[in-house]
PDB file of N, CA and C in Angstrom:
ATOM      1  N   UNK G1407       0.428  -1.321   0.345  1.00  0.00           N
ATOM      2  CA  UNK G1407       0.036   0.264  -0.185  1.00  0.00           C
ATOM      3  C   UNK G1407       1.469   1.556   0.114  1.00  0.00           C
ATOM      4  N   UNK G1408       1.981   1.135   1.001  1.00  0.00           N
ATOM      5  CA  UNK G1408       3.181   2.269   0.864  1.00  0.00           C
ATOM      6  C   UNK G1408       3.545   2.770  -0.819  1.00  0.00           C
ATOM      7  N   UNK G1409       3.717   0.840  -1.060  1.00  0.00           N
ATOM      8  CA  UNK G1409       4.198   1.774  -2.520  1.00  0.00           C
ATOM      9  C   UNK G1409       3.253   2.355  -3.966  1.00  0.00           C
ATOM     10  N   UNK G1410       2.299   1.996  -3.372  1.00  0.00           N
ATOM     11  CA  UNK G1410       1.119   2.658  -4.505  1.00  0.00           C
ATOM     12  C   UNK G1410       1.279   4.225  -4.156  1.00  0.00           C
ATOM     13  N   UNK G1411       0.611   4.439  -3.440  1.00  0.00           N
ATOM     14  CA  UNK G1411       0.851   5.898  -3.172  1.00  0.00           C
ATOM     15  C   UNK G1411       2.060   6.591  -2.969  1.00  0.00           C
ATOM     16  N   UNK G1412       3.139   6.351  -2.491  1.00  0.00           N
ATOM     17  CA  UNK G1412       4.549   6.760  -3.622  1.00  0.00           C
ATOM     18  C   UNK G1412       4.273   6.771  -5.162  1.00  0.00           C
ATOM     19  N   UNK G1413       4.319   5.117  -5.639  1.00  0.00           N
ATOM     20  CA  UNK G1413       4.075   5.748  -6.993  1.00  0.00           C
ATOM     21  C   UNK G1413       2.607   6.713  -7.416  1.00  0.00           C
ATOM     22  N   UNK G1414       1.459   6.153  -6.855  1.00  0.00           N
ATOM     23  CA  UNK G1414       1.477   7.080  -7.135  1.00  0.00           C
ATOM     24  C   UNK G1414       1.182   8.921  -6.989  1.00  0.00           C
ATOM     25  N   UNK G1415       1.619   9.232  -6.047  1.00  0.00           N
ATOM     26  CA  UNK G1415       2.700  11.404  -5.648  1.00  0.00           C
ATOM     27  C   UNK G1415       3.235  11.196  -6.764  1.00  0.00           C
ATOM     28  N   UNK G1416       4.251   9.994  -7.108  1.00  0.00           N
ATOM     29  CA  UNK G1416       5.806  10.216  -8.271  1.00  0.00           C
ATOM     30  C   UNK G1416       4.442  10.993  -9.567  1.00  0.00           C
ATOM     31  N   UNK G1417       3.704   9.708  -9.539  1.00  0.00           N
ATOM     32  CA  UNK G1417       3.407   9.958 -11.326  1.00  0.00           C
ATOM     33  C   UNK G1417       2.390  11.045 -11.315  1.00  0.00           C
ATOM     34  N   UNK G1418       1.976  11.806  -9.580  1.00  0.00           N
ATOM     35  CA  UNK G1418       1.800  13.769 -10.179  1.00  0.00           C
ATOM     36  C   UNK G1418       3.084  13.650 -10.195  1.00  0.00           C
ATOM     37  N   UNK G1419       4.011  14.015  -9.538  1.00  0.00           N
ATOM     38  CA  UNK G1419       4.692  15.140  -9.433  1.00  0.00           C
ATOM     39  C   UNK G1419       5.164  15.181 -11.479  1.00  0.00           C
ATOM     40  N   UNK G1420       5.445  13.726 -11.622  1.00  0.00           N
ATOM     41  CA  UNK G1420       6.153  13.942 -12.992  1.00  0.00           C
ATOM     42  C   UNK G1420       4.494  14.715 -14.454  1.00  0.00           C
ATOM     43  N   UNK G1421       3.312  14.416 -13.923  1.00  0.00           N
ATOM     44  CA  UNK G1421       2.658  14.892 -14.283  1.00  0.00           C
ATOM     45  C   UNK G1421       3.113  16.536 -14.542  1.00  0.00           C
ATOM     46  N   UNK G1422       2.935  17.068 -13.304  1.00  0.00           N
ATOM     47  CA  UNK G1422       3.040  18.567 -12.680  1.00  0.00           C
ATOM     48  C   UNK G1422       4.151  19.132 -13.579  1.00  0.00           C
ATOM     49  N   UNK G1423       5.170  18.163 -13.491  1.00  0.00           N
ATOM     50  CA  UNK G1423       6.646  18.736 -13.665  1.00  0.00           C
ATOM     51  C   UNK G1423       6.382  18.898 -15.601  1.00  0.00           C
ATOM     52  N   UNK G1424       5.291  18.458 -15.977  1.00  0.00           N
ATOM     53  CA  UNK G1424       6.095  18.609 -17.564  1.00  0.00           C
ATOM     54  C   UNK G1424       4.999  19.205 -17.380  1.00  0.00           C
ATOM     55  N   UNK G1425       3.516  19.057 -17.242  1.00  0.00           N
ATOM     56  CA  UNK G1425       3.440  20.592 -17.660  1.00  0.00           C
ATOM     57  C   UNK G1425       3.951  22.214 -17.133  1.00  0.00           C
ATOM     58  N   UNK G1426       4.702  22.033 -16.146  1.00  0.00           N
ATOM     59  CA  UNK G1426       5.490  23.403 -15.659  1.00  0.00           C
ATOM     60  C   UNK G1426       6.364  23.951 -16.553  1.00  0.00           C
ATOM     61  N   UNK G1427       7.565  21.880 -17.585  1.00  0.00           N
ATOM     62  CA  UNK G1427       7.753  22.424 -18.815  1.00  0.00           C
ATOM     63  C   UNK G1427       7.429  22.753 -19.526  1.00  0.00           C
ATOM     64  N   UNK G1428       6.121  22.704 -20.121  1.00  0.00           N
ATOM     65  CA  UNK G1428       5.431  23.521 -21.191  1.00  0.00           C
ATOM     66  C   UNK G1428       5.092  24.921 -21.047  1.00  0.00           C
ATOM     67  N   UNK G1429       4.745  25.281 -19.922  1.00  0.00           N
ATOM     68  CA  UNK G1429       4.688  26.397 -19.318  1.00  0.00           C
ATOM     69  C   UNK G1429       6.434  27.251 -19.617  1.00  0.00           C
ATOM     70  N   UNK G1430       7.528  26.800 -19.442  1.00  0.00           N
ATOM     71  CA  UNK G1430       8.442  27.509 -19.262  1.00  0.00           C
ATOM     72  C   UNK G1430       8.704  27.521 -20.364  1.00  0.00           C
ATOM     73  N   UNK G1431       8.343  26.652 -21.814  1.00  0.00           N
ATOM     74  CA  UNK G1431       8.866  26.827 -23.000  1.00  0.00           C
ATOM     75  C   UNK G1431       7.778  27.693 -22.971  1.00  0.00           C
ATOM     76  N   UNK G1432       6.824  27.851 -23.265  1.00  0.00           N
ATOM     77  CA  UNK G1432       5.878  28.603 -23.907  1.00  0.00           C
ATOM     78  C   UNK G1432       6.809  30.137 -23.868  1.00  0.00           C
ATOM     79  N   UNK G1433       6.465  30.045 -21.834  1.00  0.00           N
ATOM     80  CA  UNK G1433       7.811  32.387 -22.262  1.00  0.00           C
ATOM     81  C   UNK G1433       8.319  31.994 -22.536  1.00  0.00           C
ATOM     82  N   UNK G1434       8.854  31.477 -22.637  1.00  0.00           N
ATOM     83  CA  UNK G1434      11.156  31.046 -23.349  1.00  0.00           C
ATOM     84  C   UNK G1434      10.267  31.579 -25.413  1.00  0.00           C
ATOM     85  N   UNK G1435       9.520  31.711 -25.820  1.00  0.00           N
ATOM     86  CA  UNK G1435       8.420  31.868 -26.988  1.00  0.00           C
ATOM     87  C   UNK G1435       8.367  33.460 -26.888  1.00  0.00           C
ATOM     88  N   UNK G1436       7.625  33.024 -25.818  1.00  0.00           N
ATOM     89  CA  UNK G1436       7.066  34.311 -25.721  1.00  0.00           C
ATOM     90  C   UNK G1436       7.972  35.834 -25.749  1.00  0.00           C
ATOM     91  N   UNK G1437       9.169  35.081 -24.428  1.00  0.00           N
ATOM     92  CA  UNK G1437       9.962  35.954 -24.219  1.00  0.00           C
ATOM     93  C   UNK G1437      11.121  36.606 -25.649  1.00  0.00           C
ATOM     94  N   UNK G1438      11.314  35.410 -25.850  1.00  0.00           N
ATOM     95  CA  UNK G1438      12.321  35.371 -27.239  1.00  0.00           C
ATOM     96  C   UNK G1438      11.801  36.546 -28.790  1.00  0.00           C
ATOM     97  N   UNK G1439      10.349  36.159 -28.792  1.00  0.00           N
ATOM     98  CA  UNK G1439       9.146  36.749 -29.806  1.00  0.00           C
ATOM     99  C   UNK G1439       9.294  38.331 -29.376  1.00  0.00           C
ATOM    100  N   UNK G1440       8.648  38.548 -27.294  1.00  0.00           N
ATOM    101  CA  UNK G1440       9.186  39.798 -27.476  1.00  0.00           C
ATOM    102  C   UNK G1440      10.660  40.670 -27.964  1.00  0.00           C
ATOM    103  N   UNK G1441      11.343  40.070 -27.807  1.00  0.00           N
ATOM    104  CA  UNK G1441      12.757  40.903 -27.965  1.00  0.00           C
ATOM    105  C   UNK G1441      13.239  40.627 -29.699  1.00  0.00           C
ATOM    106  N   UNK G1442      13.090  39.959 -30.326  1.00  0.00           N
ATOM    107  CA  UNK G1442      12.195  40.289 -31.880  1.00  0.00           C
ATOM    108  C   UNK G1442      11.542  41.068 -32.043  1.00  0.00           C
ATOM    109  N   UNK G1443      11.105  41.026 -31.921  1.00  0.00           N
ATOM    110  CA  UNK G1443      10.052  42.556 -31.440  1.00  0.00           C
ATOM    111  C   UNK G1443      10.793  43.677 -31.489  1.00  0.00           C
ATOM    112  N   UNK G1444      10.727  44.294 -30.805  1.00  0.00           N
ATOM    113  CA  UNK G1444      12.141  44.810 -29.914  1.00  0.00           C
ATOM    114  C   UNK G1444      13.186  45.439 -30.484  1.00  0.00           C
ATOM    115  N   UNK G1445      14.077  43.911 -30.951  1.00  0.00           N
ATOM    116  CA  UNK G1445      14.707  44.767 -31.761  1.00  0.00           C
ATOM    117  C   UNK G1445      15.005  44.664 -33.328  1.00  0.00           C
ATOM    118  N   UNK G1446      12.889  44.965 -33.848  1.00  0.00           N
ATOM    119  CA  UNK G1446      12.354  45.467 -34.911  1.00  0.00           C
ATOM    120  C   UNK G1446      12.546  47.247 -34.644  1.00  0.00           C
ATOM    121  N   UNK G1447      12.208  47.497 -33.309  1.00  0.00           N
ATOM    122  CA  UNK G1447      12.004  48.887 -33.894  1.00  0.00           C
ATOM    123  C   UNK G1447      12.848  49.565 -34.100  1.00  0.00           C
TER     124      UNK G1447
END
């Protein structure tokens, strides 16, 4: 039972990490786009 709880927690954390990585990637793209816009001024 303890192993199942731990595995469940690991799965949850992995999903959370994946979501945060996606957010980070989107923010990075937004920053790059903004920098390009600034350079074009």
